[in-house]
Every structure is written in structure tokens, then in C-alpha cells.
PDB file of C-alpha atoms (C1' of nucleotides) in Angstrom:
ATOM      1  CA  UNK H   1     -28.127 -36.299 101.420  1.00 36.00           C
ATOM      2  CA  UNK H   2     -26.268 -36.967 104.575  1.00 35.00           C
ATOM      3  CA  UNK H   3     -23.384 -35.480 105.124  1.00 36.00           C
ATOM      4  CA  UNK H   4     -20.419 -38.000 105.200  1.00 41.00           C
ATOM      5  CA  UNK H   5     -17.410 -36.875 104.275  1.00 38.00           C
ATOM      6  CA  UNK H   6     -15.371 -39.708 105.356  1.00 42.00           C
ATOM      7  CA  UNK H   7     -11.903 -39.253 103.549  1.00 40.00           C
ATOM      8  CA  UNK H   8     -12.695 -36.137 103.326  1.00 39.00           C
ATOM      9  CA  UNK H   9     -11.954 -35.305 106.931  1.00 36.00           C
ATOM     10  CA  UNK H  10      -8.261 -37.432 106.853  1.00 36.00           C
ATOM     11  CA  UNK H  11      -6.206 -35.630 108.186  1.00 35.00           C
ATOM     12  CA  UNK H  12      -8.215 -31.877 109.019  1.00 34.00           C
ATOM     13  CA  UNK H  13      -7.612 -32.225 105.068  1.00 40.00           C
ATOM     14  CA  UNK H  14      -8.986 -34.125 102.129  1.00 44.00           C
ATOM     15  CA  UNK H  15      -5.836 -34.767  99.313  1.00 47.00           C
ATOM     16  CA  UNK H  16      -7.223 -32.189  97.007  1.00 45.00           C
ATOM     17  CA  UNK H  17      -7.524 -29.556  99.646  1.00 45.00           C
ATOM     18  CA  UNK H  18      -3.715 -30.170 100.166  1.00 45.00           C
ATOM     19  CA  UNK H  19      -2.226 -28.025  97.785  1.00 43.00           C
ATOM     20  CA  UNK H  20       1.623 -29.282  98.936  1.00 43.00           C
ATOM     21  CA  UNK H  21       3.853 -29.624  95.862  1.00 44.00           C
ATOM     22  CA  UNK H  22       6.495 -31.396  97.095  1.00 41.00           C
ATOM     23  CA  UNK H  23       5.017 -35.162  96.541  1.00 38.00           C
ATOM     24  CA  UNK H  24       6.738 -37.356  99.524  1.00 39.00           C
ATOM     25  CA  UNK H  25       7.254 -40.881  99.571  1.00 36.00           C
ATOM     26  CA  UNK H  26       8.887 -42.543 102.886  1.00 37.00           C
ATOM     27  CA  UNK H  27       8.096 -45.440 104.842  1.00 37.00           C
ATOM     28  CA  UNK H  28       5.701 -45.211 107.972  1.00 36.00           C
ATOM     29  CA  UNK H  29       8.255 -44.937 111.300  1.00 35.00           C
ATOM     30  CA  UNK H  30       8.779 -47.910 113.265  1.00 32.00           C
ATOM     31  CA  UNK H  31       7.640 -50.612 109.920  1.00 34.00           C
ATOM     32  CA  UNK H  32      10.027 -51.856 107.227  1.00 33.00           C
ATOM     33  CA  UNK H  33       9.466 -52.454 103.882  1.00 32.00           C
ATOM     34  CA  UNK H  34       9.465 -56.665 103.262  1.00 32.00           C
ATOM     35  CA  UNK H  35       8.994 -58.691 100.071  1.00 32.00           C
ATOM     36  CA  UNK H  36       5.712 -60.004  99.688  1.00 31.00           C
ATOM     37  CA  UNK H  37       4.357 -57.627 102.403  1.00 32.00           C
ATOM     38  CA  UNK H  38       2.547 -54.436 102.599  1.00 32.00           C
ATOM     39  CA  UNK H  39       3.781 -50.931 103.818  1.00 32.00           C
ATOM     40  CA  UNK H  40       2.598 -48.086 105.028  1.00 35.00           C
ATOM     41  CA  UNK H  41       3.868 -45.327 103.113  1.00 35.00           C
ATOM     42  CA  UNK H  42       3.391 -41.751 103.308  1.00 33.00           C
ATOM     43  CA  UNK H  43       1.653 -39.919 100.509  1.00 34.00           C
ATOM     44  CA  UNK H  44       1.053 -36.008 100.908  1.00 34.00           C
ATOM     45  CA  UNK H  45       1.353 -36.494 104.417  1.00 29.00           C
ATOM     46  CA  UNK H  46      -1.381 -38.850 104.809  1.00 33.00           C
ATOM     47  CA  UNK H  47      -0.005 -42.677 105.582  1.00 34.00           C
ATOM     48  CA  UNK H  48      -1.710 -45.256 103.090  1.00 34.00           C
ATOM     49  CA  UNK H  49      -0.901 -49.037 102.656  1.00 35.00           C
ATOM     50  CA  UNK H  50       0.637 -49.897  99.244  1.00 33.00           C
ATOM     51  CA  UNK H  51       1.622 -53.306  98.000  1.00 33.00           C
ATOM     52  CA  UNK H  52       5.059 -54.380  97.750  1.00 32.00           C
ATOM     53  CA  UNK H  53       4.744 -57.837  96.184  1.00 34.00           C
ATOM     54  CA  UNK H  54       6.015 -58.964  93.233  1.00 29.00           C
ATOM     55  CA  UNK H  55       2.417 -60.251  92.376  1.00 30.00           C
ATOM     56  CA  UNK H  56      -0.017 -58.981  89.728  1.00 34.00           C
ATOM     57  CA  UNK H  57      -0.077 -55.660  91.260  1.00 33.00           C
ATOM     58  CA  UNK H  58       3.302 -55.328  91.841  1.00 33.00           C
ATOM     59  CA  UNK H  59       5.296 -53.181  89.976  1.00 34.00           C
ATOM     60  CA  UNK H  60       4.545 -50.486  92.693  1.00 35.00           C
ATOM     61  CA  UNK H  61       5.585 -47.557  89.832  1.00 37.00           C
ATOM     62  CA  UNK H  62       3.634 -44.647  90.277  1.00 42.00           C
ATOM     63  CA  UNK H  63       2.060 -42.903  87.339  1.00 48.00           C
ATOM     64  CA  UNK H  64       3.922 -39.677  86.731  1.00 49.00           C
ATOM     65  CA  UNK H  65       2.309 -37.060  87.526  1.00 51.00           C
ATOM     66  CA  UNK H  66       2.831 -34.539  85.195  1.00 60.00           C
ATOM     67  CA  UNK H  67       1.779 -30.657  85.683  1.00 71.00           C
ATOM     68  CA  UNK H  68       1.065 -28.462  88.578  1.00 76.00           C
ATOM     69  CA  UNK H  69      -0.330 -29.301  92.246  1.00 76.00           C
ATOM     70  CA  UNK H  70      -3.023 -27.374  91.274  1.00 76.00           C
ATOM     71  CA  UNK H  71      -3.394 -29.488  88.400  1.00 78.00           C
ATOM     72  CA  UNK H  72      -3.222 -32.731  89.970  1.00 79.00           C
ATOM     73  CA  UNK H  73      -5.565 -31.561  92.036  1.00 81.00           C
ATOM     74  CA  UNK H  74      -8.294 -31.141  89.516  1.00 82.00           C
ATOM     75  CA  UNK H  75      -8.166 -34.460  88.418  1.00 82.00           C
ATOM     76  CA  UNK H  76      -8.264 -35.786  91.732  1.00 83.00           C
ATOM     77  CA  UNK H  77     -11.219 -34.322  91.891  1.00 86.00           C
ATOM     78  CA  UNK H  78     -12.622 -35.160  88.835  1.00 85.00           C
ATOM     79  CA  UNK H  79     -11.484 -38.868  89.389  1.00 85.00           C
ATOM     80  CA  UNK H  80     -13.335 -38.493  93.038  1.00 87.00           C
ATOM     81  CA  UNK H  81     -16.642 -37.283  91.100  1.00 87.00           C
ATOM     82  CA  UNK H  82     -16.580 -40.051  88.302  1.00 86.00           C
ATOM     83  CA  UNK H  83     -15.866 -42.458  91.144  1.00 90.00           C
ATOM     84  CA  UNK H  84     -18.891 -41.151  93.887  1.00 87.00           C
ATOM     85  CA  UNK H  85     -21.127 -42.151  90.333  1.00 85.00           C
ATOM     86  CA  UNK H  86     -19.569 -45.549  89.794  1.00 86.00           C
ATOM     87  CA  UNK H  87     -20.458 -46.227  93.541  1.00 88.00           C
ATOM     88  CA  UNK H  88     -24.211 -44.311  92.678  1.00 86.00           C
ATOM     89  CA  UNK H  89     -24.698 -46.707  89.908  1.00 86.00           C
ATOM     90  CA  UNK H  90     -23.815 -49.486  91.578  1.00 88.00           C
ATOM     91  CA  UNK H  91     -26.116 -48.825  94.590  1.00 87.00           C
ATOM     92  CA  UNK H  92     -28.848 -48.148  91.796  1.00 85.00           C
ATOM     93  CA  UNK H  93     -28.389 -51.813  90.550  1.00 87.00           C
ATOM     94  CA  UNK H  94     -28.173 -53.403  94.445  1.00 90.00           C
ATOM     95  CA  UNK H  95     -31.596 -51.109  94.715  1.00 86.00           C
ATOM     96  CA  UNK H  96     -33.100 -52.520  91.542  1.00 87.00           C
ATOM     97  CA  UNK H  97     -32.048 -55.905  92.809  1.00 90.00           C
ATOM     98  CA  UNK H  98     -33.722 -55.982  96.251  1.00 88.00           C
ATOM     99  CA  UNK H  99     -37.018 -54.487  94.465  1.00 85.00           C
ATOM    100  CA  UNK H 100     -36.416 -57.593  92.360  1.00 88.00           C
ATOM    101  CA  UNK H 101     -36.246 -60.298  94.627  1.00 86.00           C
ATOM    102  CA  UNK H 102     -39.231 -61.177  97.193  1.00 82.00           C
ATOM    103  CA  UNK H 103     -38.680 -61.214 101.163  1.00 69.00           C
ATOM    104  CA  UNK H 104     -40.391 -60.469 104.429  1.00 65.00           C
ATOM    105  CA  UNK H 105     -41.189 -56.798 104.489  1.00 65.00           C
ATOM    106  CA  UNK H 106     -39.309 -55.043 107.373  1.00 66.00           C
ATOM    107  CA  UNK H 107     -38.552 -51.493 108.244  1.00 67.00           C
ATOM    108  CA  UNK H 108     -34.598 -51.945 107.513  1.00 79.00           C
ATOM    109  CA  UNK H 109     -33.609 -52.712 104.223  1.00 84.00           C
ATOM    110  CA  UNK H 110     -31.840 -55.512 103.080  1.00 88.00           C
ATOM    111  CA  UNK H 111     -28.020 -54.967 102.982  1.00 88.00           C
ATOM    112  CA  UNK H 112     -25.873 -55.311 100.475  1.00 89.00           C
ATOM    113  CA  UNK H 113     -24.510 -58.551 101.567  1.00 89.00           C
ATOM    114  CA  UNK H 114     -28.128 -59.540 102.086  1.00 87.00           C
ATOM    115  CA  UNK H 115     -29.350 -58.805  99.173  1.00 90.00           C
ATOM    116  CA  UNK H 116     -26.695 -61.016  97.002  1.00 90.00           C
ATOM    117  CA  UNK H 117     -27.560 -63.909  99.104  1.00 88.00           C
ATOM    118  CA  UNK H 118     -31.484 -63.578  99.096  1.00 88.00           C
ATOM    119  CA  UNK H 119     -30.451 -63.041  95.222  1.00 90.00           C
ATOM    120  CA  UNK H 120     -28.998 -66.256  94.260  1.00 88.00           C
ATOM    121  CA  UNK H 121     -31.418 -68.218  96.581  1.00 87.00           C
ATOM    122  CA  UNK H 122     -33.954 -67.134  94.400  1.00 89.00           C
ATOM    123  CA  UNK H 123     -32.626 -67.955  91.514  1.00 88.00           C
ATOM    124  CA  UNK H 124     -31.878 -71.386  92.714  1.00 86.00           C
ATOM    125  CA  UNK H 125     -35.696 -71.683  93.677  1.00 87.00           C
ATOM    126  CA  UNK H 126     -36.841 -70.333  90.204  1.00 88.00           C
ATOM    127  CA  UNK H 127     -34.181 -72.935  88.549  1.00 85.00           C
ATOM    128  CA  UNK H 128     -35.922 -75.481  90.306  1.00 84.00           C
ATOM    129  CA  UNK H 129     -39.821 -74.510  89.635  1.00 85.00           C
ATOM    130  CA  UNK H 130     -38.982 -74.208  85.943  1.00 83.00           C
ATOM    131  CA  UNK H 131     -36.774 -77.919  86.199  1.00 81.00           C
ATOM    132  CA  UNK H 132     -39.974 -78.782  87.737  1.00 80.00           C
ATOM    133  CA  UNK H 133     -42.276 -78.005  84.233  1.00 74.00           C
ATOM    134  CA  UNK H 134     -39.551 -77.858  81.419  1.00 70.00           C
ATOM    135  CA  UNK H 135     -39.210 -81.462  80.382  1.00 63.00           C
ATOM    136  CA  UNK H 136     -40.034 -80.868  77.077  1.00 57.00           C
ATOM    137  CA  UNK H 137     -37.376 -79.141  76.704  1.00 61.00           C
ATOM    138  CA  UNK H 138     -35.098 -80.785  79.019  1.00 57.00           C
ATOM    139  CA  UNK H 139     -34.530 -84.195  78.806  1.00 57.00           C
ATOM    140  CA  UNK H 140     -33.661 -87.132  81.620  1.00 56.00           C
ATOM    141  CA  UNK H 141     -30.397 -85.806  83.126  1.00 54.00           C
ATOM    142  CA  UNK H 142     -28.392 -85.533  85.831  1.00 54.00           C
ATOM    143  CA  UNK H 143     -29.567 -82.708  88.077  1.00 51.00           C
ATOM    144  CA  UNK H 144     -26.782 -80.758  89.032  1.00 52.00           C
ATOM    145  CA  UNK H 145     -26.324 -80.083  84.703  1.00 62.00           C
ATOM    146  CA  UNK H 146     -29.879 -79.010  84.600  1.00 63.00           C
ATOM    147  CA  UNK H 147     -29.193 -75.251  85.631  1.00 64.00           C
ATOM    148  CA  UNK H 148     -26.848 -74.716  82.771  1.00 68.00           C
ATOM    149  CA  UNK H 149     -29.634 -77.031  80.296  1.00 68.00           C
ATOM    150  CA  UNK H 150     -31.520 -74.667  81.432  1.00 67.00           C
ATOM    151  CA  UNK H 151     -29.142 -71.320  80.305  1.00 67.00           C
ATOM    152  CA  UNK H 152     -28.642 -73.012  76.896  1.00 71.00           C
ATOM    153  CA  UNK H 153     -32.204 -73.597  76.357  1.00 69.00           C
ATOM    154  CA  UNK H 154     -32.511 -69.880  77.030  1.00 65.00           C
ATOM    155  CA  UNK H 155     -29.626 -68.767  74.539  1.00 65.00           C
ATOM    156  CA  UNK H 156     -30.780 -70.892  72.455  1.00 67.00           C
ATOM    157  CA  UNK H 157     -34.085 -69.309  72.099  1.00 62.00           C
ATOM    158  CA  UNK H 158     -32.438 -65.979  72.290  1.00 58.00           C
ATOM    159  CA  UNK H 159     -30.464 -67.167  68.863  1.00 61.00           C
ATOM    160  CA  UNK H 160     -33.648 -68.608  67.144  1.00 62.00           C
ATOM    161  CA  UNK H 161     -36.417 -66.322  67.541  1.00 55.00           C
ATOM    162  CA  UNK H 162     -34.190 -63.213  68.926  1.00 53.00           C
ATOM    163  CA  UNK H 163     -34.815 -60.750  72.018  1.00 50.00           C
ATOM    164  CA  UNK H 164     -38.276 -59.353  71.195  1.00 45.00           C
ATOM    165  CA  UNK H 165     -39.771 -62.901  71.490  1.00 46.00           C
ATOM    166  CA  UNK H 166     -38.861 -63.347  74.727  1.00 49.00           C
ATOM    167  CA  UNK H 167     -42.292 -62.394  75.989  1.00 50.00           C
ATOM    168  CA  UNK H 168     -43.980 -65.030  74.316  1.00 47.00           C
ATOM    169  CA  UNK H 169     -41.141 -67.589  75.860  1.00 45.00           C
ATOM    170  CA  UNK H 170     -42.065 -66.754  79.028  1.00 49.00           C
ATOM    171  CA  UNK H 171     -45.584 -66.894  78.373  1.00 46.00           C
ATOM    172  CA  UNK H 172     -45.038 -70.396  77.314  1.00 45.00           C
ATOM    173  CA  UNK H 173     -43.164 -71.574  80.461  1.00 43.00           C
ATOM    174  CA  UNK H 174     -46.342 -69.752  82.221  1.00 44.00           C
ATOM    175  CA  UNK H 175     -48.695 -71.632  79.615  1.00 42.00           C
ATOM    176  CA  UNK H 176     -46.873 -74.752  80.263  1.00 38.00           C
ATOM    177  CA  UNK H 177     -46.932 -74.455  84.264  1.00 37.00           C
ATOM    178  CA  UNK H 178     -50.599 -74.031  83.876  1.00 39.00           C
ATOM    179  CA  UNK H 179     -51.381 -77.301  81.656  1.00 34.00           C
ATOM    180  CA  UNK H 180     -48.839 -79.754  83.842  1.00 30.00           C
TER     181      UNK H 180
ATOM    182  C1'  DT J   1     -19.423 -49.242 123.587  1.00 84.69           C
ATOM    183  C1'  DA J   2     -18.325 -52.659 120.124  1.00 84.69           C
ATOM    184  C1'  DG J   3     -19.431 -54.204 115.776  1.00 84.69           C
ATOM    185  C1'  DG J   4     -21.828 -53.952 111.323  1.00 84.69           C
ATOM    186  C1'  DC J   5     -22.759 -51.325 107.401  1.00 84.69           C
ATOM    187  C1'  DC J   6     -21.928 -47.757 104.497  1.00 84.69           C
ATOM    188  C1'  DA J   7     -20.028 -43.549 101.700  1.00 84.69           C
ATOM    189  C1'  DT J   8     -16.086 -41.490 100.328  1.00 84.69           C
ATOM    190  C1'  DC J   9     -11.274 -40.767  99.225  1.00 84.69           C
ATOM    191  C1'  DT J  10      -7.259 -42.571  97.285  1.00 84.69           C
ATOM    192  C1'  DG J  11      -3.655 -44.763  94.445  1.00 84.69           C
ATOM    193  C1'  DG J  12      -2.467 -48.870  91.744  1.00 84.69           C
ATOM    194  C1'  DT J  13      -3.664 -51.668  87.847  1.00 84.69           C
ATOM    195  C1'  DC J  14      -6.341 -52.924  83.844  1.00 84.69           C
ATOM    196  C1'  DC J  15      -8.469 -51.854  79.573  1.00 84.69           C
ATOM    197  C1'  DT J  16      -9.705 -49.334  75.429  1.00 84.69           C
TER     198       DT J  16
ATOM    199  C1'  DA W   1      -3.293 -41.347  77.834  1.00 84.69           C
ATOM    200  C1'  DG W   2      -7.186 -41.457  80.398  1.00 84.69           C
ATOM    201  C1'  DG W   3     -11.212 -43.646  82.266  1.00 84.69           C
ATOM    202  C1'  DA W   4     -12.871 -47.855  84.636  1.00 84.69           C
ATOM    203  C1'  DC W   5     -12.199 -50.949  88.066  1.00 84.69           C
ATOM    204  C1'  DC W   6     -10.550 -52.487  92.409  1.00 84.69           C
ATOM    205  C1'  DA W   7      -9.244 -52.744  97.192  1.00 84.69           C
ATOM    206  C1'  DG W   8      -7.489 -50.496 101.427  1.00 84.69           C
ATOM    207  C1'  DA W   9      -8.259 -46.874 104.713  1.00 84.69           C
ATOM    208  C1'  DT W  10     -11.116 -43.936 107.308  1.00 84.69           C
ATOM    209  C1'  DG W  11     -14.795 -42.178 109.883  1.00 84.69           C
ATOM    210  C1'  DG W  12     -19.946 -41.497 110.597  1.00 84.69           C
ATOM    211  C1'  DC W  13     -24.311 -43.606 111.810  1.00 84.69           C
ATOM    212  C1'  DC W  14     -26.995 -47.065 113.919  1.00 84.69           C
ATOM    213  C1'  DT W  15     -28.214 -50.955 116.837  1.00 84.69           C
ATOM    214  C1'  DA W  16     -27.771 -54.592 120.285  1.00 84.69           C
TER     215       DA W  16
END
DNA sequence: TAGGCCATCTGGTCCT
DNA sequence: AGGACCAGATGGCCTA
């Protein structure tokens, strides 16, 4: 695994390698705090942007931190481990997804951004080859509703003949495509 | 060298 | 209360 470290090497210091217990709070020299703006602030001697808007993520109160430095510390590294396997599952399910969808074979992989994109253009071609053999099941309508005909058809089935039958609704689409 | 992409850290907020 | 989620910040790697 390649060696990144990025907030890790803030500073000379990562957070939970500063072992400081006197937590500081005071505004980054030269800015002022405004209403609906945002701040730099100083945490643990590292300067971070917080809100200070009254929006939804105002409130701006910190959670107390209760216990030791050394404490703290430990869950910030816990809460740094369960995050790096959010981020691991997440690039799991972006991997899944480009093995999913078809495109031109290069040496580079698709990015993330990419990958949505090639994503939903896909579906949008697949909603249109199954428009294109599903009148049975989808009558005379206006186009643009046909996508979501289309989604309650599926639930529909999904209701009616449950999840394990879903195999043998595909193979009828497939069936179908091959008579028409 | 600038810009794109990414991994990681971090703290605030939401949710159970 | 604590974990999940989110978004900002940061810095490394790569390519044009």
C-alpha cells in the first residue's frame, strides 16, 4: 500500500501524535469571525475552517470531551480507523461499479467522477433497450414517465413473485427481446 | 509546473 | 452516548 500519510504529516504532527492537553480555541490572526461566514480557527495548534452560520450546521458547540489527552487520543484514533474503512468500502463499491459498467479498455482506470457518469449513461441506455421490448407491460405513454413505469413494473414483480424469481424476470425480458 | 485525482485526518452534525 | 456520515483541509503522485 502506498504510503500517504496526508494529514498525517500536518503540522511535523498528526492530532493524535499531539499529546497537548490544553485544548485551544482562537481565531486565525489577521481574519475575523462574521455571521454567515467561515473561520479559521485553531484546534491543537493546527488551523482548521469551522462554520459559523446559523444554518443547519450551526450551532458550532463542540462535543465535550470528556477524559484524558491520552484518552481522546485513542478515540481519535479509533474514529480515524473506522473512517480509513468507510472510505475502503466505499472505493470497494466505485470498484464493483466500474467492473459493472462496459467502456473502452485503457491502461488508466476510470475515476471516480468517471465512473458515476459512464454509470448513469448506462442505465439510461438499458432504460431505453428494455422501453424498446416491454410494451406488454408498458402501455402507450408519455416517454419521459416510462423510466419510473419501468421501476414500478420492477417492484411490482418484486411484491408478486418475491426476490428469488427475479432470475426468471430477467429471463423473460431476454425471452421477450428474442421473440420481438 | 500546474492541475487533477486521491487517501487520510479531522471536527461537526445526524442518527440509532 | 457513540458510531455513521459529511465536508473541508492537506499533501503526495501523476500527467500534460
Amino acid at each position: 500500500m502506498k504510503s500517504k500519510g496526508k494529514g498525517s504529516k500536518r503540522n511535523g504532527r498528526s492530532w493524535a501524535e499531539q499529546d497537548d492537553p490544553d485544548f485551544t480555541l482562537e481565531t486565525e490572526p489577521g481574519s475575523s469571525e462574521q455571521e454567515g461566514s467561515e473561520a479559521s480557527v485553531r484546534l491543537d495548534r493546527t488551523w482548521r475552517t469551522r462554520r459559523s452560520d446559523g444554518g443547519s450546521r450551526a450551532g458550532t458547540r463542540r462535543r465535550r470531551h470528556n477524559g484524558s489527552a491520552k484518552e481522546r487520543n485513542v478515540r481519535r484514533l479509533e474514529s480515524n480507523e473506522r473512517e480509513r474503512q468507510r472510505m475502503h468500502t466505499l472505493n470497494n463499491a466505485f470498484q464493483a461499479l466500474r467492473e459493472a459498467i462496459p467502456h473502452v479498455k485503457t491502461d488508466k482506470k476510470l475515476s471516480k467522477i468517471e465512473t458515476l457518469t459512464l454509470a448513469k449513461n448506462y442505465i439510461k441506455s438499458l432504460t431505453t433497450i428494455i422501453l424498446g421490448m416491454s410494451s406488454a407491460c408498458l402501455p402507450h405513454e408519455k416517454q419521459e414517465s416510462n423510466a419510473s413505469r419501468i421501476l414500478q413494473c420492477y417492484q411490482q414483480h418484486l411484491e408478486e413473485e418475491g426476490e428469488e424469481d427475479l432470475s426468471s424476470y430477467l429471463k423473460n425480458i431476454h425471452t421477450f427481446s428474442q421473440g420481438s
